[in-house]
Coordinates of C-alpha atoms in Angstrom, one line a residue:
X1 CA 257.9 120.2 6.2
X2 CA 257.9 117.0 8.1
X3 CA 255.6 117.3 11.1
X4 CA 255.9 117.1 14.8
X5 CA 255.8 113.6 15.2
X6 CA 259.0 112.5 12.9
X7 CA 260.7 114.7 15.1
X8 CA 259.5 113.2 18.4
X9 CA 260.0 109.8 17.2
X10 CA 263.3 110.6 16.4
X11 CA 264.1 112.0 19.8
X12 CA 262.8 109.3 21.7
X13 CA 264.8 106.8 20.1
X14 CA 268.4 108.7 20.1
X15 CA 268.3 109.8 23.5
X16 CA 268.2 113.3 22.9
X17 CA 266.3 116.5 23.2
X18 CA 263.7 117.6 20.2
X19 CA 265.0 120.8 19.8
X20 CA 268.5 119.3 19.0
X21 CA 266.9 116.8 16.6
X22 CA 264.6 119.7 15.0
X23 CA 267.9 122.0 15.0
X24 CA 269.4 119.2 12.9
X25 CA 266.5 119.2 10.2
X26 CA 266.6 122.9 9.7
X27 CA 270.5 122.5 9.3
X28 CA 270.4 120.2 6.1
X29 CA 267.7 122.4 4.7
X30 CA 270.0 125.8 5.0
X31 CA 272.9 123.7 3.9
X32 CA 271.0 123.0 0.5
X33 CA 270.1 126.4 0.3
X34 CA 273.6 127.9 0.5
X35 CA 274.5 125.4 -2.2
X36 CA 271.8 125.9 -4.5
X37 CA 272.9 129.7 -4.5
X38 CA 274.8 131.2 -7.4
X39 CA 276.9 133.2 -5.5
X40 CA 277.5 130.7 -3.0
X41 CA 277.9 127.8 -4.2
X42 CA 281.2 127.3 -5.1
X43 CA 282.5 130.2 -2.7
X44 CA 281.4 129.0 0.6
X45 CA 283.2 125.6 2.0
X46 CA 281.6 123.8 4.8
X47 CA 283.9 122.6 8.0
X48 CA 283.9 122.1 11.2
X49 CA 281.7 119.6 13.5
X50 CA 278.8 120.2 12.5
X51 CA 280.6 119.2 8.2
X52 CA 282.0 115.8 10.4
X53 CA 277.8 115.1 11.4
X54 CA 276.7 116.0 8.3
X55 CA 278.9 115.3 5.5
X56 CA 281.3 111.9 6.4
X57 CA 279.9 110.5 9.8
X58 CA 275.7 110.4 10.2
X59 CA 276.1 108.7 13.7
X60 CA 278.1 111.1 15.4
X61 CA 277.0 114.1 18.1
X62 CA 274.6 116.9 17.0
X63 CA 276.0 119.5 16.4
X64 CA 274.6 123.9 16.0
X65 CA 276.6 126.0 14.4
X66 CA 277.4 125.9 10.2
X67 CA 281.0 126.9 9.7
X68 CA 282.6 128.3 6.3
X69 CA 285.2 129.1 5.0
X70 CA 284.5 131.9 2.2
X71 CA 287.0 132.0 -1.2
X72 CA 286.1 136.0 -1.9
X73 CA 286.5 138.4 0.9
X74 CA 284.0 140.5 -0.4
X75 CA 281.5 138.4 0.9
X76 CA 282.1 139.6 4.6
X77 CA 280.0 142.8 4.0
X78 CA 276.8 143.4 5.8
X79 CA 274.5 144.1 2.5
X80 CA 275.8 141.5 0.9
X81 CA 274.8 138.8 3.3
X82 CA 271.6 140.4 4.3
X83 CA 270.3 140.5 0.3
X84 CA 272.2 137.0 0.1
X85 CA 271.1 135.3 2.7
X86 CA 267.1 136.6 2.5
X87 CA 267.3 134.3 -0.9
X88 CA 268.4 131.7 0.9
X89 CA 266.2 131.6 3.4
X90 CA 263.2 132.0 0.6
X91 CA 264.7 129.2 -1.5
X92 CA 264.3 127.1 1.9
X93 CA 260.8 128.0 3.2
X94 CA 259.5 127.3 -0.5
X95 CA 260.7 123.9 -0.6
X96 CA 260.7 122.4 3.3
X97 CA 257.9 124.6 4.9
X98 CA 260.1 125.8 7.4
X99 CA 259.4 129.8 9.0
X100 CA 262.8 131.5 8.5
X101 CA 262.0 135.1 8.7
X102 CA 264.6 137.5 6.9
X103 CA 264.0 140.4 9.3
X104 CA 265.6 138.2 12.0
X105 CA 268.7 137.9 10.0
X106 CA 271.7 138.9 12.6
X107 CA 274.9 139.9 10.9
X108 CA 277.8 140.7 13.2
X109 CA 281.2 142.0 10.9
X110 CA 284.0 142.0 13.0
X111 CA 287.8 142.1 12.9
X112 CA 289.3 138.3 14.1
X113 CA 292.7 137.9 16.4
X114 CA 294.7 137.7 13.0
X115 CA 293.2 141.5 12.2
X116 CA 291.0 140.4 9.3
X117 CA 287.2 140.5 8.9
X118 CA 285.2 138.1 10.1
X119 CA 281.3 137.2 10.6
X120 CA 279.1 136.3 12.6
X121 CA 275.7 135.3 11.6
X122 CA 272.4 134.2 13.0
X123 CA 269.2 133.0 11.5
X124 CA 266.2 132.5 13.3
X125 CA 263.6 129.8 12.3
X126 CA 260.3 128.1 13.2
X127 CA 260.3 124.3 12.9
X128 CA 257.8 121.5 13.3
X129 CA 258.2 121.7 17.5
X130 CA 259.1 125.1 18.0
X131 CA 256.8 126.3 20.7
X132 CA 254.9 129.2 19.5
X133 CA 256.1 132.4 21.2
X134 CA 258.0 135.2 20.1
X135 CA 261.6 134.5 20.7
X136 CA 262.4 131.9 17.9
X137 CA 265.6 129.7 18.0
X138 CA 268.4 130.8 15.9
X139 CA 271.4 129.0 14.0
X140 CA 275.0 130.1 14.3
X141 CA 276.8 131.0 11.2
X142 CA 281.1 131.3 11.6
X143 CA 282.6 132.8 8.2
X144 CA 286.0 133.7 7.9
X145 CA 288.4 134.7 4.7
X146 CA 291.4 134.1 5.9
X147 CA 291.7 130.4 6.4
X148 CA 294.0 128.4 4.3
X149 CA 292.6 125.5 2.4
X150 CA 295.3 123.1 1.4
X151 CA 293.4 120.7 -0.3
X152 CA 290.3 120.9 -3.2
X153 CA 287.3 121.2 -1.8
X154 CA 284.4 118.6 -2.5
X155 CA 280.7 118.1 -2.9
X156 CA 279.4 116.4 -0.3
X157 CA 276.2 115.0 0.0
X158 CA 274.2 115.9 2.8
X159 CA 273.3 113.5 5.4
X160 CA 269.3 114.1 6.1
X161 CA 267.7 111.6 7.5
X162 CA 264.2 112.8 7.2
X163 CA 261.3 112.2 5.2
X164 CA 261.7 115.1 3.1
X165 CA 264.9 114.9 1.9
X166 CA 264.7 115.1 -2.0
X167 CA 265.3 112.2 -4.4
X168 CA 268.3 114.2 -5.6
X169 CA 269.8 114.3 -1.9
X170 CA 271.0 117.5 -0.9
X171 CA 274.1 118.6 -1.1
X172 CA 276.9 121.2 -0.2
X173 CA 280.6 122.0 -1.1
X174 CA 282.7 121.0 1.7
X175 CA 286.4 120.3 3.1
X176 CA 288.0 117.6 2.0
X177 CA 288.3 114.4 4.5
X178 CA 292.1 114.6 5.2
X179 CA 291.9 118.6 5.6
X180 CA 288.7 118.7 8.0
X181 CA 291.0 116.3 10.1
X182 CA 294.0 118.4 10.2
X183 CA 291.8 121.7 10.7
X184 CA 290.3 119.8 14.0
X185 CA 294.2 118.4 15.5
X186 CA 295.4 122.4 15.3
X187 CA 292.2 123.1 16.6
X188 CA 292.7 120.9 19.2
X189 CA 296.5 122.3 19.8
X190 CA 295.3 126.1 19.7
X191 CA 292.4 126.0 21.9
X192 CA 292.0 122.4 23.8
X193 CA 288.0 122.3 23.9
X194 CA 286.1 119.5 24.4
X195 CA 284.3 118.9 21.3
X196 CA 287.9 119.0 19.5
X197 CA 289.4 116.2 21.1
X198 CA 285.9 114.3 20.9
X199 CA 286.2 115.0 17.2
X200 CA 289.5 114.0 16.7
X201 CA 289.3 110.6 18.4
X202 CA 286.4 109.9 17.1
X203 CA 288.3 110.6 12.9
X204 CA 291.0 108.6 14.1
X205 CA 289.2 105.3 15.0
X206 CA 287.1 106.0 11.9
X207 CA 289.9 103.7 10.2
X208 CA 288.4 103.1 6.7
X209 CA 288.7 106.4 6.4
X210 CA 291.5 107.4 8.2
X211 CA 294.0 109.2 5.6
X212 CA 297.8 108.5 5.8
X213 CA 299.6 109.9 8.3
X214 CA 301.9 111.6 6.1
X215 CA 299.2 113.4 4.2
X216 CA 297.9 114.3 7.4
X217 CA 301.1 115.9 8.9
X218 CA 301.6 117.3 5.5
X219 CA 298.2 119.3 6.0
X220 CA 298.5 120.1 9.5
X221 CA 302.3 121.2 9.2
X222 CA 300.5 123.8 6.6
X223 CA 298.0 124.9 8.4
X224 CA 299.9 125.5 11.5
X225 CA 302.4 127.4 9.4
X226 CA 300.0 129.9 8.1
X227 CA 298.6 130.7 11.4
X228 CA 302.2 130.8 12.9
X229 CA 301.8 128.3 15.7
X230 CA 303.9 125.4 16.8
X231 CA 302.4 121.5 15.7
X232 CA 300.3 120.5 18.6
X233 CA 301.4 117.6 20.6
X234 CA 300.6 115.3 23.1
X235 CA 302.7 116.6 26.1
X236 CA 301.7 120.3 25.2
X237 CA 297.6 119.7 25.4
X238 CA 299.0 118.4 28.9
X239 CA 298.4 121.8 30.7
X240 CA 294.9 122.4 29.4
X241 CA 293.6 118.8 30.7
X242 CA 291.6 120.4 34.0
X243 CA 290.0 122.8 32.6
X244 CA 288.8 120.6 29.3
X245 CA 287.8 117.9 31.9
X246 CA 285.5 120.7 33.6
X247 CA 284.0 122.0 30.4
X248 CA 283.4 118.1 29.1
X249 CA 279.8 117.5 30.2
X250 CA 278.6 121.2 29.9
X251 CA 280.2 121.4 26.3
X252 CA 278.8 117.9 25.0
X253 CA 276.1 116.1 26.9
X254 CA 273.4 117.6 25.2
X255 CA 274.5 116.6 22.0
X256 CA 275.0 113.2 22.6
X257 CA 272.8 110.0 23.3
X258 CA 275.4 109.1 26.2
X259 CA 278.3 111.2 27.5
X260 CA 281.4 109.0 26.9
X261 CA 284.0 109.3 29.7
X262 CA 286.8 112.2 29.3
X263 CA 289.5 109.6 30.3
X264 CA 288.5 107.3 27.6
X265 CA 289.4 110.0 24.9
X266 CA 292.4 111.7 27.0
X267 CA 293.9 108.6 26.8
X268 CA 293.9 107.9 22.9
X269 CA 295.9 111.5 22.2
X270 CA 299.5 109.5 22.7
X271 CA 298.8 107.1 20.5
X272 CA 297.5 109.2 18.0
X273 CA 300.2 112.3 17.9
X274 CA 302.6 109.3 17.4
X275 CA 300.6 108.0 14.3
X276 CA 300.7 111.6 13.5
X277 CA 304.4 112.6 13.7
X278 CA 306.2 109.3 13.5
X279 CA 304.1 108.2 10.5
X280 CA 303.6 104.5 11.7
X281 CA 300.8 103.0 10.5
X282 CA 299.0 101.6 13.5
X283 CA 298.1 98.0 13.0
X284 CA 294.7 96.9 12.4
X285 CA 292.4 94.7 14.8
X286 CA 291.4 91.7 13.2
X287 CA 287.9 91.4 12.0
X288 CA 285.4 88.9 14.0
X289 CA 285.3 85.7 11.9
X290 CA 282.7 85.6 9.4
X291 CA 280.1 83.0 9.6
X292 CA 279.9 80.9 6.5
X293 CA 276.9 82.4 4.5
X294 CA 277.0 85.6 6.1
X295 CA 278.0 88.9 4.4
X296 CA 279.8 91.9 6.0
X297 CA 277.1 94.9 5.6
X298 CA 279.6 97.6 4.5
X299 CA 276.9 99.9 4.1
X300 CA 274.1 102.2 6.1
X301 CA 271.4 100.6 4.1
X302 CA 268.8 98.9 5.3
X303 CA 265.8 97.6 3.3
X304 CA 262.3 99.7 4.4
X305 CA 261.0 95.9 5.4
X306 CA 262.8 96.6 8.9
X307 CA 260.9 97.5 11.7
X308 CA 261.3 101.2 12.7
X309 CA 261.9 99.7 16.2
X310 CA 264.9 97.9 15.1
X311 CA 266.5 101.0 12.8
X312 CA 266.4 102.9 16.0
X313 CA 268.1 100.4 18.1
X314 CA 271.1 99.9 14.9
X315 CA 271.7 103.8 15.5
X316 CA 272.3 103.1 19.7
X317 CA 274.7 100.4 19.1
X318 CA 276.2 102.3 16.3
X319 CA 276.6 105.3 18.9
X320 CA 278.1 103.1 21.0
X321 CA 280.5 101.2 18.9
X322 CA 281.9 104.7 18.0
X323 CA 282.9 105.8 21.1
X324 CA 283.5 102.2 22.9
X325 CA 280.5 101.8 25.5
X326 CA 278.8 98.4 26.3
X327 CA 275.0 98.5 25.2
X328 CA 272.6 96.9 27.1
X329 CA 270.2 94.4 24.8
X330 CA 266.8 93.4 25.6
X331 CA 266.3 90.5 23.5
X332 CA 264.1 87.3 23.9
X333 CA 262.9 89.5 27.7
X334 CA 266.5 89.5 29.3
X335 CA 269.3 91.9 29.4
X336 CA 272.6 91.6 27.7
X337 CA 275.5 94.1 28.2
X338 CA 277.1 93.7 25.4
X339 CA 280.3 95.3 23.1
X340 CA 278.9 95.6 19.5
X341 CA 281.6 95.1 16.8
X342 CA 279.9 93.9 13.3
X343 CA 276.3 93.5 11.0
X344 CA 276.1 91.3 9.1
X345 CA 273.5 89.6 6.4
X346 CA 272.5 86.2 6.1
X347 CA 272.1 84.0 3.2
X348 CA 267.9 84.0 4.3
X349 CA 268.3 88.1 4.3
X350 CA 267.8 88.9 7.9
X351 CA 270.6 90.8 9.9
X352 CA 272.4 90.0 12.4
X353 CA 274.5 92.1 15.1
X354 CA 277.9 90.2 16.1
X355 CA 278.8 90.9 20.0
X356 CA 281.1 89.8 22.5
X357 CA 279.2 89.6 26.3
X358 CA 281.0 92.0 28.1
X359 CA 280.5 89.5 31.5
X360 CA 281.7 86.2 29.7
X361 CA 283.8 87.7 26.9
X362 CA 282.2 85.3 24.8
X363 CA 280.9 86.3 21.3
X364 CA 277.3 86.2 20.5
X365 CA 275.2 87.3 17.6
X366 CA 271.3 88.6 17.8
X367 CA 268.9 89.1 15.0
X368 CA 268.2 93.1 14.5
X369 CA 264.6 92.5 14.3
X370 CA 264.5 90.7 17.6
X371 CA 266.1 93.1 19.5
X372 CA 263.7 95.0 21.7
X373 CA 265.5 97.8 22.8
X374 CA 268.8 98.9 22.9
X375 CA 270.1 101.4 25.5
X376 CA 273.8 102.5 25.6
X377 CA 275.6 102.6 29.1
X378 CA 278.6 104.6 30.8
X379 CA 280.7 101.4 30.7
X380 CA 283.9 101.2 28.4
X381 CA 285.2 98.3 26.7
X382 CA 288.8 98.4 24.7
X383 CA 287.9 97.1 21.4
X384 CA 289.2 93.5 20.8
X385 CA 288.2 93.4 17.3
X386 CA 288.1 96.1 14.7
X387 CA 284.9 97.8 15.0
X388 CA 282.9 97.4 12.0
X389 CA 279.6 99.8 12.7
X390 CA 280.7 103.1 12.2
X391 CA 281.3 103.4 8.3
X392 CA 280.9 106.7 6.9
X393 CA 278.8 108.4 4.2
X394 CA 274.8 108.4 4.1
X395 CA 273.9 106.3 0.8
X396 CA 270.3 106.3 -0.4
X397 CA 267.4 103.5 0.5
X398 CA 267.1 100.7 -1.7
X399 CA 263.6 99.7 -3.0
X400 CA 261.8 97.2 -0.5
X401 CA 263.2 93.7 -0.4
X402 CA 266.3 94.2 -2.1
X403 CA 269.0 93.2 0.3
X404 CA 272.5 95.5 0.0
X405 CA 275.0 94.2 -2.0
X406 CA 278.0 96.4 -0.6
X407 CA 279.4 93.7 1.4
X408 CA 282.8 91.8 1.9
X409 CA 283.4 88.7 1.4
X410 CA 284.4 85.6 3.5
X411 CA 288.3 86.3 2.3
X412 CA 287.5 89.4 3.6
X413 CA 288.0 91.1 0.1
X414 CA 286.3 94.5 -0.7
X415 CA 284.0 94.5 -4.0
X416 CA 284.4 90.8 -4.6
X417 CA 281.1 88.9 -4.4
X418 CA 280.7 85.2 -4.1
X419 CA 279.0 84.1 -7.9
X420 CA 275.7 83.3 -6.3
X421 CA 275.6 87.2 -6.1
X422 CA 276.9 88.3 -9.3
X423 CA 273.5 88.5 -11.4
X424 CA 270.6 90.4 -9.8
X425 CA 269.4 93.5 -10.0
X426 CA 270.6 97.0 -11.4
X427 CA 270.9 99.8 -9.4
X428 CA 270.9 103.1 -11.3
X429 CA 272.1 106.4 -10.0
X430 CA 272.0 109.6 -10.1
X431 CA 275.0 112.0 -9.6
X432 CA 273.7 115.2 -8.1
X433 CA 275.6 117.7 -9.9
X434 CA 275.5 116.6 -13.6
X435 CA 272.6 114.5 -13.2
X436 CA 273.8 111.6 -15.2
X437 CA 273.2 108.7 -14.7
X438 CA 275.0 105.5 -13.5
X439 CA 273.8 101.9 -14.1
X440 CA 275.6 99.6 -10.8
X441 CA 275.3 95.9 -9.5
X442 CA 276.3 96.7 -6.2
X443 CA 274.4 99.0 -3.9
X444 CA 277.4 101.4 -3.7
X445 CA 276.4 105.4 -4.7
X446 CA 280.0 106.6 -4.9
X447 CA 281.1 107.6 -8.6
X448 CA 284.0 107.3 -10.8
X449 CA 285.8 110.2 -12.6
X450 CA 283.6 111.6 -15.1
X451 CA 282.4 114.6 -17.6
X452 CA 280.5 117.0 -17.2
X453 CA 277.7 117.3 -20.4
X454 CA 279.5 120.7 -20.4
X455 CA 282.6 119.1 -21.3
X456 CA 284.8 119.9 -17.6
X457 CA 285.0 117.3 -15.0
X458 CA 282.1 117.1 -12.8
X459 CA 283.1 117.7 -9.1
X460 CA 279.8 114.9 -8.1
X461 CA 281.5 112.0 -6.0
X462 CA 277.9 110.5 -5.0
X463 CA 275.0 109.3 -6.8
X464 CA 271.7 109.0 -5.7
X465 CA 269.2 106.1 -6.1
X466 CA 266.7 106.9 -8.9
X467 CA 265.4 103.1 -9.9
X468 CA 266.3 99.4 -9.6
X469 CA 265.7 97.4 -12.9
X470 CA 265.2 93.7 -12.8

């Protein structure tokens, strides 16, 4: 188990509370466990927020509760999950240290509004800053039966940002991209909370990711169908807005670095039912001009030569770029309110955040490891370029000194690399499920199609970093 002190640091340099950051740890660990379960593993699928924080977006709001959707309804019976879920919490303890006592297993069976049975779960646990006492903090666990999943679910690697986190990576079975999209638009439509239409924003401006519309309405059209409600739009969230606007800082401050603005999301549902129904693509902002010798980091990676100071202060203004708000820079002593857009890596190695100064509208750039602290504000700022910070997908640490190699080029070209680039070294992954192995040039852990050694295809999408050979 990590100790007290990761978890402070980690605090201290989000913005939030510990017991949110040490909620978050325990989290991934349970996550591994349920997926390293027999019974579990390929019948429980992960979704909800806390699958958008863990699984596809690592900058993002913290989240508490683990939501599933189970494949066998046999699986909602109170023995069952006791016995079950006693081995998870073993398989845990033995490998993170954690306290997760199995006589403070709560299981509540109950019937849901559809007239099916439904659970709810909590586990208690005792991490590295739990105060000592006897009342321990507990996790929520949602299952249901009856939900409908239109898409194949995945394995998704686990986003874990700790010092524990096994060379493997952990991992869990998940919803698919496109259908944990759609699941959070009729969840948005059917009961208008705040951390719905933060969520849904938030996938929409993800626009690397950002699946076709007409998949989307495809899914959602499904979904709504099975649970016999009308397609959400725009004009019918309209009613809900006062009582969502009261409910948006009790709901979501403490799970954010900064509390974004209701407005600022409000006002992005038009445009994005519209996307949704008309099945208009929405133009893209044009990319701030690369620098000649610089590369477009596409990736989370940063080499371990980078001060801690300065991987902090990339999270903030990766925060911020997310939900539009200025950051305010202190670099070379003085203050900069600034809108962040880009990273980028120089010829020399060192990286460099590309800005616009939100007083002058001019564009600036600053050198990561000269930036002395970053701290996000409550301003807004309408994005004049596309925002190029908030790529999705944890990817493994490279070995010290070894710059990443995921980049774009100055055409602006994904996967081509100027020839000065194309010999170096090999990176070899790992794919979590099959554990073969992959040889790469490009820091990049996402896999191709491939076989199983059983002789079926192997559901593993990422690899993990195992070695680099020179």
């Amino acid at each position: 188990m990590i100790d007290k002190r990761d978890i402070l640091d980690l605090a201290s340099s989000l913005g939030l509370l510990p017991n949110v950051v040490e909620k978050d740890y325990v989290l991934g660990w349970i996550l591994a466990g349920i997926y390293n379960h027999p019974a579990l593993v390929d019948a429980w699928v992960f979704k909800g927020g806390t699958c958008l924080k863990k699984c596809f977006f690592e900058t993002y709001r913290f989240s508490e509760d683990l939501d599933f959707s189970l494949r066998d309804e046999a699986h909602l019976d109170a023995n069952f999950l006791q016995n079950t879920l006693s081995e998870v919490m073993e398989w845990v303890s033995e490998r993170s240290g954690l306290t997760l006592p199995p006589d403070q297993i709560g299981i509540d069976i109950y019937q849901n509004p559809r007239g099916n049975p439904s659970c709810q779960g909590k586990i208690a646990y005792r991490g590295p800053v739990t105060p000592s006492g006897k009342t321990l903090p507990k996790i929520k666990l949602d299952l249901t039966a009856d939900e409908k999943l239109v898409l194949p679910a995945v394995v998704s690697p686990v986003f874990h940002p700790y010092r524990d986190c096994p060379e493997d990576g952990l991992w869990i079975k998940s919803y698919a991209y496109a259908e944990a999209f759609a699941e959070k638009v009729r969840a948005l439509g059917e009961r208008t909370r705040p951390r719905d239409l933060y969520d849904v924003v938030n996938l929409y401006r993800h626009v690397e990711n950002r699946p076709s519309a007409a998949v989307l309405r495809n899914v959602l059209e499904q979904k709504c169908q099975y649970k016999s409600i009308p397609l959400p739009t725009a004009n019918a969230l309209g009613t809900h807005r006062a009582d969502l606007e009261a409910q948006w800082e009790h709901m979501l401050k403490h799970q954010l670095p900064a509390l974004p603005p209701v407005d600022e999301f409000w006002n992005s549902l038009p445009e994005i039912f519209n996307w949704i129904m008309s099945g208009t693509e929405v133009p893209q902002r044009a990319r701030m001009e690369l620098v000649s010798g610089e590369f477009l980091v596409r990736s989370r990676v940063l080499p371990l030569t980078v001060p801690a100071r300065a991987r902090a202060a990339l999270e903030i203004i990766r925060f911020a770029a997310a939900n539009h708000l200025c950051v305010d820079l202190l670099y070379d002593k003085k203050v900069r309110r600034i809108e962040p857009y880009s990273l980028r890596q120089t010829g020399e190695g060192n990286f460099v955040l590309h800005a616009i100064r939100s007083d002058s509208g001019e564009p600036r750039s600053y050198r990561l490891d000269r930036i002395q602290r970053a701290s996000v504000t409550a301003q807004t700022f309408s994005p004049r370029y596309l925002i190029e910070l908030t790529g999705s997908g944890p990817l493994p640490v490279p070995q010290p000194g070894i710059p990443s190699r995921n980049v774009v080029n100055n055409s602006g070209v994904r996967g081509q690399k100027n020839r000065s680039t194309s010999s170096g070294p090999v990176y070899v992954f790992r794919c979590g499920v099959c554990k073969k192995t992959f040889n790469r040039k490009s820091m990049n852990g996402m896999l191709n199609p491939h076989k199983h050694p059983k002789g079926y295809p192997c559901s593993g999408r990422y690899g993990t970093l195992v070695r680099t050979k020179y």
